XYZ file of C-alpha atoms in Angstrom:
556
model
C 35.726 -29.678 -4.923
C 38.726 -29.902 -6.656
C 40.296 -33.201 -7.952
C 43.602 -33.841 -10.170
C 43.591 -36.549 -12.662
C 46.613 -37.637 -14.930
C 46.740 -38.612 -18.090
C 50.203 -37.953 -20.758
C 50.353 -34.562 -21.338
C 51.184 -34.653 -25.584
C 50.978 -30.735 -26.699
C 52.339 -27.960 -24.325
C 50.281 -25.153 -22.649
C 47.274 -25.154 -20.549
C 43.545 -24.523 -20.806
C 40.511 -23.885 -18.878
C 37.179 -24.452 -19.416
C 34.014 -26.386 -19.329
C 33.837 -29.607 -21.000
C 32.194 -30.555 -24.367
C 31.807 -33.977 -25.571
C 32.721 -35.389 -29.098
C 29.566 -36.837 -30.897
C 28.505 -40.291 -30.322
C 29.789 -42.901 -32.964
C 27.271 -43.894 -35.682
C 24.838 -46.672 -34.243
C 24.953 -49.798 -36.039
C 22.909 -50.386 -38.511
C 19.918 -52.954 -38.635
C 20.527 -56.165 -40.315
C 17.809 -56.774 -42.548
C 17.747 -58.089 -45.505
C 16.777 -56.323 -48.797
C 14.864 -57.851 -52.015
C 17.728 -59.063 -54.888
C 16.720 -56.845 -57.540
C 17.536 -53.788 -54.799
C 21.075 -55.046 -54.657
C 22.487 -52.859 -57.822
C 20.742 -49.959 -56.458
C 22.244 -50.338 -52.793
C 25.986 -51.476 -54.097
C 25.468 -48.006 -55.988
C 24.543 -45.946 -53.026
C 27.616 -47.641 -50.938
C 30.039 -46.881 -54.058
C 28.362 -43.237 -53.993
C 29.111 -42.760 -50.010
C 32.525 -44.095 -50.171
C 33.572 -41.737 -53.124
C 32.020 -38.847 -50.978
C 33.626 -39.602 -48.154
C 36.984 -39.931 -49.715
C 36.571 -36.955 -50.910
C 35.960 -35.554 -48.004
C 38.593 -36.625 -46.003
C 40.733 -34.888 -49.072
C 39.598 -31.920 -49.255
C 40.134 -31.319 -45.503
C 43.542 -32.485 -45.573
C 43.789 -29.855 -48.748
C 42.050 -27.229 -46.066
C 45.050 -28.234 -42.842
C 47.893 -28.591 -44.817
C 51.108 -30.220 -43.650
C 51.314 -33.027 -41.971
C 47.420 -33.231 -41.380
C 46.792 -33.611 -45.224
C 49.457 -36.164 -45.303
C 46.949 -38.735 -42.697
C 43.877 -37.441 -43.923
C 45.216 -38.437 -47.427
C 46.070 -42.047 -46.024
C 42.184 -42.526 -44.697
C 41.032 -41.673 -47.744
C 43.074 -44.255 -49.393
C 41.494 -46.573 -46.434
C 38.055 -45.807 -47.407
C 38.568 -46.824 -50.705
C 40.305 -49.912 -50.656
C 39.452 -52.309 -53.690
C 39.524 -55.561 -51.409
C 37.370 -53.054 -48.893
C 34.881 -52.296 -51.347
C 35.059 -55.913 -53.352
C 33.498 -57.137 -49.689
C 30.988 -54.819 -49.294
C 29.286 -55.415 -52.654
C 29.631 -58.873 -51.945
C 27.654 -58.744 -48.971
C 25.100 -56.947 -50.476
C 24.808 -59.404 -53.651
C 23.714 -61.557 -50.669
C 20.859 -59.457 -49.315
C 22.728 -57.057 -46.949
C 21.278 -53.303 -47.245
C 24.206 -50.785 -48.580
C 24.954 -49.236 -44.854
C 24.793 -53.100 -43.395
C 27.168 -53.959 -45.709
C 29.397 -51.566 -45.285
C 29.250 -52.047 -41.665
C 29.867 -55.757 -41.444
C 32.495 -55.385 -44.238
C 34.531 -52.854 -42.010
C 34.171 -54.864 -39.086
C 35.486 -57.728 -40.702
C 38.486 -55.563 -41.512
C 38.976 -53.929 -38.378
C 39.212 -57.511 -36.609
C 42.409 -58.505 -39.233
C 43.846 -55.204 -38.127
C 43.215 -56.124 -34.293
C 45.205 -59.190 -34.953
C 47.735 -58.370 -36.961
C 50.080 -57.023 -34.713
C 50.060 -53.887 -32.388
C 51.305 -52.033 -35.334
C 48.797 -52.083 -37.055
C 46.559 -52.455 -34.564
C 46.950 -48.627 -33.817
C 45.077 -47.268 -36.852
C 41.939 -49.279 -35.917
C 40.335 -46.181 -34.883
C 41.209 -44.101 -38.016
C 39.401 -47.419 -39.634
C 36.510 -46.738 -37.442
C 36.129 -43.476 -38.302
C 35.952 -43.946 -41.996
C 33.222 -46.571 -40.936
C 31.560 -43.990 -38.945
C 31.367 -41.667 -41.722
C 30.063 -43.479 -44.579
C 27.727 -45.551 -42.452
C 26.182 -42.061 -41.454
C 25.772 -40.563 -45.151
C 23.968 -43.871 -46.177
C 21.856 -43.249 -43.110
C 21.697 -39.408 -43.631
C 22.206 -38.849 -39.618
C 24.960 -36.299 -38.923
C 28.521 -36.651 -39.398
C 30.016 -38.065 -35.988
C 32.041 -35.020 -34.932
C 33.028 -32.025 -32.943
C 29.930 -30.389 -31.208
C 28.791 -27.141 -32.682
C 29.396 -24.378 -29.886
C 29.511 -20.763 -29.902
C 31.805 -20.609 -26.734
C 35.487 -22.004 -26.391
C 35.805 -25.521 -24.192
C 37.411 -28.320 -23.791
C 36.733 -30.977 -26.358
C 36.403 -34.475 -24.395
C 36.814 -37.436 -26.418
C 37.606 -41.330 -26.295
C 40.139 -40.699 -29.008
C 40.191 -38.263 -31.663
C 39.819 -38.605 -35.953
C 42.631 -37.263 -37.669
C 39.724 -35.993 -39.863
C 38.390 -34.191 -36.328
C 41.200 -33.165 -34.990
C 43.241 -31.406 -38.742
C 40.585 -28.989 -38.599
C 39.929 -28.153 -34.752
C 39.374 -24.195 -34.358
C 41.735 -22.879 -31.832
C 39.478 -19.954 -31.179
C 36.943 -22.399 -30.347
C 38.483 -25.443 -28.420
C 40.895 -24.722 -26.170
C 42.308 -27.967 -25.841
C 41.242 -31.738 -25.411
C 41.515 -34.753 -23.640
C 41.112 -38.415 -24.460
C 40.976 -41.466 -22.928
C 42.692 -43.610 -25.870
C 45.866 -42.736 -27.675
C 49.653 -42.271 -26.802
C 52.065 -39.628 -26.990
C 53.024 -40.463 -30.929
C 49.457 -41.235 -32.115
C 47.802 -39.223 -35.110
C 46.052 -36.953 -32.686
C 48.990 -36.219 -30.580
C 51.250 -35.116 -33.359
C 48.183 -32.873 -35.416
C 47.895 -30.981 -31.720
C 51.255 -30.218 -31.748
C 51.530 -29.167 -35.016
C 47.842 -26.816 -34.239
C 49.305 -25.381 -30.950
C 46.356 -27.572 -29.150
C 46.902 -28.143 -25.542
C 46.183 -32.026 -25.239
C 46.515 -34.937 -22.958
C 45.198 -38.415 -24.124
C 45.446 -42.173 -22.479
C 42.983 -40.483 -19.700
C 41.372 -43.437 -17.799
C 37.350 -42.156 -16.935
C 37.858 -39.021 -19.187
C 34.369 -40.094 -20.885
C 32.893 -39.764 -17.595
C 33.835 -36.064 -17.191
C 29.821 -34.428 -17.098
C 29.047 -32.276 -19.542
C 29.704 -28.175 -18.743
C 31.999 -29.250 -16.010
C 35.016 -26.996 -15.606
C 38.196 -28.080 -15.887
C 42.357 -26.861 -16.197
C 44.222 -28.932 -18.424
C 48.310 -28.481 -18.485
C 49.098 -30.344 -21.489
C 53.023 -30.197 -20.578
C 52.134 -32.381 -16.883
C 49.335 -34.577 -18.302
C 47.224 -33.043 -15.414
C 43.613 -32.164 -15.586
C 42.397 -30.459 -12.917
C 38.828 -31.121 -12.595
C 36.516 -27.718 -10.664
C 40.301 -25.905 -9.881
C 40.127 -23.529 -7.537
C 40.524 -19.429 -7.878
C 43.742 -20.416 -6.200
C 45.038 -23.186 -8.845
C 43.187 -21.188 -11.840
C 45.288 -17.790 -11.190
C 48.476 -20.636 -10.522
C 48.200 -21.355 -14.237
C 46.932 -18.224 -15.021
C 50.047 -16.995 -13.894
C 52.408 -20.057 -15.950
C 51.008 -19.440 -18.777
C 51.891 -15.316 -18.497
C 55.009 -16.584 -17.733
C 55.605 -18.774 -20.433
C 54.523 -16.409 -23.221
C 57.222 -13.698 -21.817
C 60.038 -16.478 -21.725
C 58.804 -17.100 -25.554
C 58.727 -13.712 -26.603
C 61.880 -12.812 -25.280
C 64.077 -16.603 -26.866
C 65.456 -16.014 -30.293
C 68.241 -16.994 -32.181
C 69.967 -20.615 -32.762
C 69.023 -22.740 -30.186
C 71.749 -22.920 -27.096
C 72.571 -23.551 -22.976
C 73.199 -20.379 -21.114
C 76.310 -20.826 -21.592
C 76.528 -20.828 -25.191
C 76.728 -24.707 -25.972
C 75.274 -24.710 -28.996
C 72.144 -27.298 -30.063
C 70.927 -26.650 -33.192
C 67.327 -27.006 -33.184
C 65.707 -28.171 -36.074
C 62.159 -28.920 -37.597
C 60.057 -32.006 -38.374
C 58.726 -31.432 -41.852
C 56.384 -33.630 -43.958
C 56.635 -32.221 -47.361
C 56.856 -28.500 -49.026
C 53.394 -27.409 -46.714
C 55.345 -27.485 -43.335
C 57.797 -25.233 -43.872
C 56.564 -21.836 -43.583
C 55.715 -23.031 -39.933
C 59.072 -23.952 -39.119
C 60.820 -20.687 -41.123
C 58.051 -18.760 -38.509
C 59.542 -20.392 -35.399
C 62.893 -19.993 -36.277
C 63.976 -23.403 -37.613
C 67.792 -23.909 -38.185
C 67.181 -26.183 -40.633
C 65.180 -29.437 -40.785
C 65.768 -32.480 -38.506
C 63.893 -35.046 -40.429
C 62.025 -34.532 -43.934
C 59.524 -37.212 -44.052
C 59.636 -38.100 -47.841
C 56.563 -40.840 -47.626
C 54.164 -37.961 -48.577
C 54.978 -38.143 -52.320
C 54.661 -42.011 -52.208
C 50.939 -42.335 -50.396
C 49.277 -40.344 -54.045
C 49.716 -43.294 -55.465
C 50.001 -46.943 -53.864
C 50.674 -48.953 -56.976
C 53.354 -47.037 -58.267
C 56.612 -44.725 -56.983
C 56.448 -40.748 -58.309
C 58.137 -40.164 -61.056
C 62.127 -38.612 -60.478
C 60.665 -35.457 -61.969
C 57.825 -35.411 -59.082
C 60.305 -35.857 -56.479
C 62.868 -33.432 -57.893
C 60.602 -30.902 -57.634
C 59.039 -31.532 -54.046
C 62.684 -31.893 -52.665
C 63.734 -28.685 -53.832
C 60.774 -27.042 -52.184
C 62.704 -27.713 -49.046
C 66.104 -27.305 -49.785
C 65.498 -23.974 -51.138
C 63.996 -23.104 -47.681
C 66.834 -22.815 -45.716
C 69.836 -21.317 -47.664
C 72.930 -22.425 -46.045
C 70.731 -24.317 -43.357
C 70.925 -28.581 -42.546
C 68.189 -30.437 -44.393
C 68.307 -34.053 -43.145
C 65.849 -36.079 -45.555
C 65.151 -39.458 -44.627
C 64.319 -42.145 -47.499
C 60.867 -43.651 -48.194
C 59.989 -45.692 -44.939
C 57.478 -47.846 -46.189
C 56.011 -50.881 -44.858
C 54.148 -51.556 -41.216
C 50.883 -48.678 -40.969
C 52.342 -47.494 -44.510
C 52.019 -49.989 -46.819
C 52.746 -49.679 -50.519
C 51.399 -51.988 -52.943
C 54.247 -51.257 -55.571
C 56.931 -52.156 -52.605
C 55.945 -53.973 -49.629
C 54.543 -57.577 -49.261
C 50.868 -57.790 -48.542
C 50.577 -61.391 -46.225
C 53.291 -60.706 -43.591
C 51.928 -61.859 -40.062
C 53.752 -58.872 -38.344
C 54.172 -55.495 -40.460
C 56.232 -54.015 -37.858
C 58.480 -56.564 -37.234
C 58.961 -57.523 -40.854
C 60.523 -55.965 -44.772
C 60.038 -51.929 -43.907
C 61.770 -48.801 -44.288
C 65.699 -49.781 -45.797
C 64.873 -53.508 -45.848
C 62.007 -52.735 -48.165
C 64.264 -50.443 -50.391
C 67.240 -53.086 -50.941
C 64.713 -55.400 -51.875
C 63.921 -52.804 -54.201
C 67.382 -51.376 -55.668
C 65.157 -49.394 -58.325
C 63.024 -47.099 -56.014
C 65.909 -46.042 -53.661
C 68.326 -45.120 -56.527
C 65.566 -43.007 -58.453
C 65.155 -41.535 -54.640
C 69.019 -40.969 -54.279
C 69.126 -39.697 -58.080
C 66.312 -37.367 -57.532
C 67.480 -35.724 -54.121
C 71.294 -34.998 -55.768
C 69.219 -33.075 -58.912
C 67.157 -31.272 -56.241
C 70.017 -30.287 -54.118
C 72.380 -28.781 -57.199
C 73.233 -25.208 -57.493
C 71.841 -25.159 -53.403
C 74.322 -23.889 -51.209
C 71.987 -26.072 -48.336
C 73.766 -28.497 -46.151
C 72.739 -31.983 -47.481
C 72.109 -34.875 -45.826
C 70.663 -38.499 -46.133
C 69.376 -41.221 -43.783
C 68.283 -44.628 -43.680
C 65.006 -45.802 -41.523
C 65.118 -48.936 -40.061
C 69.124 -49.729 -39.624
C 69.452 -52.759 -37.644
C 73.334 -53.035 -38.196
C 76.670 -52.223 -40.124
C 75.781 -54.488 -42.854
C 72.096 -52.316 -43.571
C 74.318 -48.891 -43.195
C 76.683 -50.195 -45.579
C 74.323 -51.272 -48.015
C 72.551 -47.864 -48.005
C 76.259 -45.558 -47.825
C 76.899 -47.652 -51.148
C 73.895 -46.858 -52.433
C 74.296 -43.346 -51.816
C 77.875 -43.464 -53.606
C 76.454 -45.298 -56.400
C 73.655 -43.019 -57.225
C 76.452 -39.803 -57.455
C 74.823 -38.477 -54.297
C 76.837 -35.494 -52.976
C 76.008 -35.407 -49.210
C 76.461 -36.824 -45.519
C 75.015 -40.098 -45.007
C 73.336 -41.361 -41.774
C 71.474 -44.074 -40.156
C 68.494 -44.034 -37.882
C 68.641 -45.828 -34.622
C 65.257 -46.791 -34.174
C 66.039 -50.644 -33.347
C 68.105 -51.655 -29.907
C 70.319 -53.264 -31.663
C 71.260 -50.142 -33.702
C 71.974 -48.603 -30.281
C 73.957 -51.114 -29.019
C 76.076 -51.206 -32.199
C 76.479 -47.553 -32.491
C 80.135 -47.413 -33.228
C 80.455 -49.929 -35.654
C 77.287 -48.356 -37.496
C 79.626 -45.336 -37.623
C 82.617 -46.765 -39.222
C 80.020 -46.751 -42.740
C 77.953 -43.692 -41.962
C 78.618 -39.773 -40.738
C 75.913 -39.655 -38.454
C 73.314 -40.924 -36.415
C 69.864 -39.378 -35.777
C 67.358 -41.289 -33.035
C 64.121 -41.826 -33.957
C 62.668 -41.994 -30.536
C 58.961 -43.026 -31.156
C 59.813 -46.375 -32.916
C 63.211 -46.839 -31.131
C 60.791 -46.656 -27.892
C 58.144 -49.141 -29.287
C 60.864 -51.970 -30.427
C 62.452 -51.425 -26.888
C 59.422 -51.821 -24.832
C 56.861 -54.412 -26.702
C 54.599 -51.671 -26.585
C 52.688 -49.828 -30.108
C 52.869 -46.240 -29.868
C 49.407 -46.163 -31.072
C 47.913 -47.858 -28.243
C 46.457 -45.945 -25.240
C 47.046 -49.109 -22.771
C 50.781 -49.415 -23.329
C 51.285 -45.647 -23.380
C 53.671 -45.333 -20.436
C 55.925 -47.875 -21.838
C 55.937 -45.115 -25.170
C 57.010 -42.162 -22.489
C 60.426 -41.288 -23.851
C 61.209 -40.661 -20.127
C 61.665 -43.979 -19.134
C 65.022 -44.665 -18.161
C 66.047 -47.826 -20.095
C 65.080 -45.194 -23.181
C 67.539 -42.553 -21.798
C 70.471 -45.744 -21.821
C 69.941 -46.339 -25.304
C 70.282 -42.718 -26.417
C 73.323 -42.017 -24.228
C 74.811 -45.000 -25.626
C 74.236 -43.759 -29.258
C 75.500 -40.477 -28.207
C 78.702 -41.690 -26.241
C 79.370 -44.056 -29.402
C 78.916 -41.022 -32.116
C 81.069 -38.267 -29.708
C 83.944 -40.950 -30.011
C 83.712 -41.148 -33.019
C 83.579 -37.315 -33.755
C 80.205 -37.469 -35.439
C 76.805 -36.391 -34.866
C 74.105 -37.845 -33.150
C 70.364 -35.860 -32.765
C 67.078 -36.713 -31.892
C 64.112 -36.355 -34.380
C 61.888 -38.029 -32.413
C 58.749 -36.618 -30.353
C 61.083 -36.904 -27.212
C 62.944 -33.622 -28.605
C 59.590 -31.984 -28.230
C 59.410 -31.409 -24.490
C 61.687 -28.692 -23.372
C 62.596 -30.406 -19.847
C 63.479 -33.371 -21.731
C 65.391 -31.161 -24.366
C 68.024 -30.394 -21.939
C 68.672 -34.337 -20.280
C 68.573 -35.119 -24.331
C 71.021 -32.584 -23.887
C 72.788 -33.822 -21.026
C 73.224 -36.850 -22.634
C 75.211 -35.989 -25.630
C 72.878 -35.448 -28.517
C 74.050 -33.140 -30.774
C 70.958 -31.652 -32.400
C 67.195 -31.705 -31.729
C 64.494 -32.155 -33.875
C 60.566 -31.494 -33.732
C 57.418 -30.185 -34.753
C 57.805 -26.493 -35.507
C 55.097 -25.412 -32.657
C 57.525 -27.353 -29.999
C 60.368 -25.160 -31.440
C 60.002 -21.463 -29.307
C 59.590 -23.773 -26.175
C 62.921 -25.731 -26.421
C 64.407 -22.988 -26.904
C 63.437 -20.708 -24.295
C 64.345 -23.501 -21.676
C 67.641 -24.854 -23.206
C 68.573 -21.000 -22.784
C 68.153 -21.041 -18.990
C 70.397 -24.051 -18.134
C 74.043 -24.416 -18.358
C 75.523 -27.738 -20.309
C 76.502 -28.684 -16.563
C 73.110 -28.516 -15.332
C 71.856 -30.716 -18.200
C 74.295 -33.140 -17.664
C 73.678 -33.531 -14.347
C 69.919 -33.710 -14.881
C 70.393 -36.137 -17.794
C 72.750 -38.502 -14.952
C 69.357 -38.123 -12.382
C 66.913 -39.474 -14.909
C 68.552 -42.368 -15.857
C 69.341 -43.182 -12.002
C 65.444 -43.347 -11.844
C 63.684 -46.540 -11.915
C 60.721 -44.811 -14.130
C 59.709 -42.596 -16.200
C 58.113 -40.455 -13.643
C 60.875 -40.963 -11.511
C 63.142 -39.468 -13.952
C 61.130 -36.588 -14.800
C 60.751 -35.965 -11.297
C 64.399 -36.252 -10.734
C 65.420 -33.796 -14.027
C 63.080 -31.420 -12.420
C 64.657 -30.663 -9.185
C 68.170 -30.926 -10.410
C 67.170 -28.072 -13.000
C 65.514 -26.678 -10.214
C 68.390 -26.140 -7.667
C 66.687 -28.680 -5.274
């Protein structure tokens, strides 16, 4: 009989199949102690497995590419933590075997994550997968993993690895579900980026049997559990009619009535960008510089390093917009070199600009190196600060800019309320404004966009979300500026066009999310996003509003 459940739908398109289960986590390990003259032997064998997982976790973020190498690079950093690995020898000096040691260490760690803040709380389970994994070489059990198959399904999980999900085989899993996670967690953004149908924060997904059928529309969040010949030739039929609608979008992205809205790509570094060249990219939205600074934790790259990366880029899109926002450090990306180790809340403390004015010396090698990379370019240049809380930050960083000889627009991201609130006089120091709508959701609501419980406080649909943005975009169109989105909410197509609606000049996402927007900006006048965009935020939730966008858009 057929049931629908609902989780958040975080990677468009739909799939239907029978359900496969991700392997069980490593069990834990029995605590018994071992004889002192074995303790050399078993601090070896733990320094042995770490190395090998590490390099592991590498070389399959060398295999994905893009912004998959760029987490699987931060786990292996994870795994082998000096402090980390300091505790697990010490436990074994003390009679602990190599794989109990390990274990207890990580837990240990994973319990100061727990507590130190939602924040970091989120990448608890990337922590528990590096456990997972070197707990199961010293055991010499199977990796915990995706199940070997020879038929496509649909992967079932409680959350997904970054390490799991970089390297899923399209061919092979269809799409998958979770019953952890949010709509900006690791997993979320690698499906998107793989073309993965997925929804996560699934309550009872676990419980799905094994072999059991089931439709998942990873634009709803809907799974529909046995569907009917009825419901599977419904989808059947959506999905036909979604690949046609692709096929046939090209061009700059635009309302049927020719109000343009440039779309844009997400890019993490020199790997992305044939994928967002492919789907058309106008130019790039956000460049995520932090990929150049995670090599190496006790030290920036050299200018030299970053010269050349940037350039990569830039010399991508000829005459295109290239919007590169500056090291955000700090919170789930710490850097030993820049941002203090003992603060009680990461996310609420010295990140992204407030770590770089503490640090005048990393932002102006930064500034230096982007003006080198951008000469003789005939690309559109321009820079943004993370983390702008008001017009003092914006004109501490458009001074900084000046200083450093950097020819290009300057902007500020509005990822704190307040930034929002004080849109205008933000404006009066910088040329434009570009919403990061992940973070500017989680400072709103109280809520981590890593955690699965708090996920529909992260849905950029909610309404008090939508108020923010318009007033961002109201404060920027008097001002005659700028104001896009390079957030996840620019992502889904039906929210494309309130974002729309709503003012913002510009959209920005992962290159898979591109064809998508596109195709349904091109159906709608401006009118009809406006008056969409005026429905959701008349909503009392998130649902409401989507509900409410829909059947404006849909002549109801």
């Amino acid at each position: 009989m057929e049931t629908t459940l609902r989780g958040v739908g975080v990677s468009h398109g739909v799939a239907i199949g029978e359900v496969r289960h991700m392997g069980t986590a490593v069990l834990e390990p029995p605590a018994k102690q071992i004889p002192a003259e074995e303790a050399e032997r078993e601090q070896g064998r733990a320094r042995q497995a770490v190395e090998a997982v590490a390099a592991d976790l590498t070389a399959r973020g060398n295999l994905a590419g893009g912004e998959a190498q760029h987490v699987l690079e931060a786990q292996a950093m994870m795994a082998q933590d000096p402090e980390l690995m300091a505790d697990v020898e010490r436990r074994i000096a003390v009679g602990s075997s190599a794989e109990r040691g390990v274990y207890d260490a990580f837990a240990s760690y994973r319990a100061l994550l727990a507590n130190a803040g939602e924040y970091l709380a989120g990448r608890v389970a990337d922590l528990d997968d590096v456990r997972n994994r070197i707990v199961a070489r010293l055991l010499g059990v199977p990796m915990p993993g995706v199940p070997d198959s020879d038929e496509p399904y649909v992967l079932i999980a409680r959350d997904l690895a970054p390490a799991d999900t970089a390297l899923l085989d399209p061919a092979l899993v269809l799409g998958f579900v979770t019953e952890e996670g949010g709509p900006t967690s690791h997993s979320a953004i690698l499906a998107r980026a793989l073309g993965v149908p997925a929804v996560v924060a699934l309550p009872g997904a676990g419980e799905l049997a094994e072999g059991t059928v089931i439709a998942v529309d990873g634009s709803t969040g809907e799974i529909f559990v046995e569907p009917s010949a009825g419901k599977r030739a419904e989808m059947e039929s959506a999905v036909a009619a979604r690949k046609a609608a692709l096929s046939a979008s090209s061009g700059p992205g635009a309302t049927s009535d020719g109000h343009k809205v440039p779309l844009l790509a997400n890019v993490g570094g020199p790997g992305d960008v044939p994928a967002a060249v492919e789907a058309g990219a106008e130019g790039v939205g956000l460049f995520r510089t932090e990929f150049l600074f995670l090599d190496d934790s006790k030290r920036a790259p050299s200018e030299e390093k970053q010269v050349a990366a940037y350039r990569a880029v830039l010399e991508a899109f000829p005459e295109g917009r290239v919007v590169v926002r500056v090291l955000d450090a700090g919170a789930d990306k710490p850097l030993d070199f820049l941002t203090p180790a003992d603060e009680p809340n990461p996310a609420l403390g010295v990140r992204g600009l407030r770590s770089l004015l503490d640090h005048p010396d990393v932002l102006r090698t930064q500034l230096t190196a982007l003006s080198k990379a951008a000469q003789g370019l005939p690309v559109h240049l321009e820079v943004m600060a993370p983390m702008v809380a008001d017009r003092a930050d914006a004109k501490a960083f458009a001074d900084a800019c000046r200083e450093a000889g950097l020819h290009a627009k300057f902007g500020a991201m509005v990822e704190i309320p307040s930034a929002a609130l004080r849109a205008r006089s933000i404006l009066r120091e910088v040329e434009f404004l570009s919403l990061g709508t992940n973070d500017l959701a989680q400072y709103t609501f109280a809520a981590d966009r890593q955690v699965g419980a708090v996920s529909r406080l992260q849905d950029p649909w909610q309404p008090a979300l939508l108020d923010l943005v318009a007033l961002s975009a109201e404060a920027a169109g008097a001002e005659g500026k700028s104001c896009g989105v390079c957030g996840e909410a620019a992502s889904d197509p039906l929210l494309a066009c309130v974002l729309t609606g709503l003012g913002v000049t510009s959209l920005s996402m992962g290159a898979a999310s591109i064809p998508y927007v596109r195709a349904t900006l091109a159906k709608y006048t401006l009118a009809q996003c406006e008056r969409a965009a005026s429905a959701a935020r008349a909503a009392d939730s998130a649902e409401e509003a989507r509900v409410a966008a829909q059947a404006v858009l849909s002549g109801e």
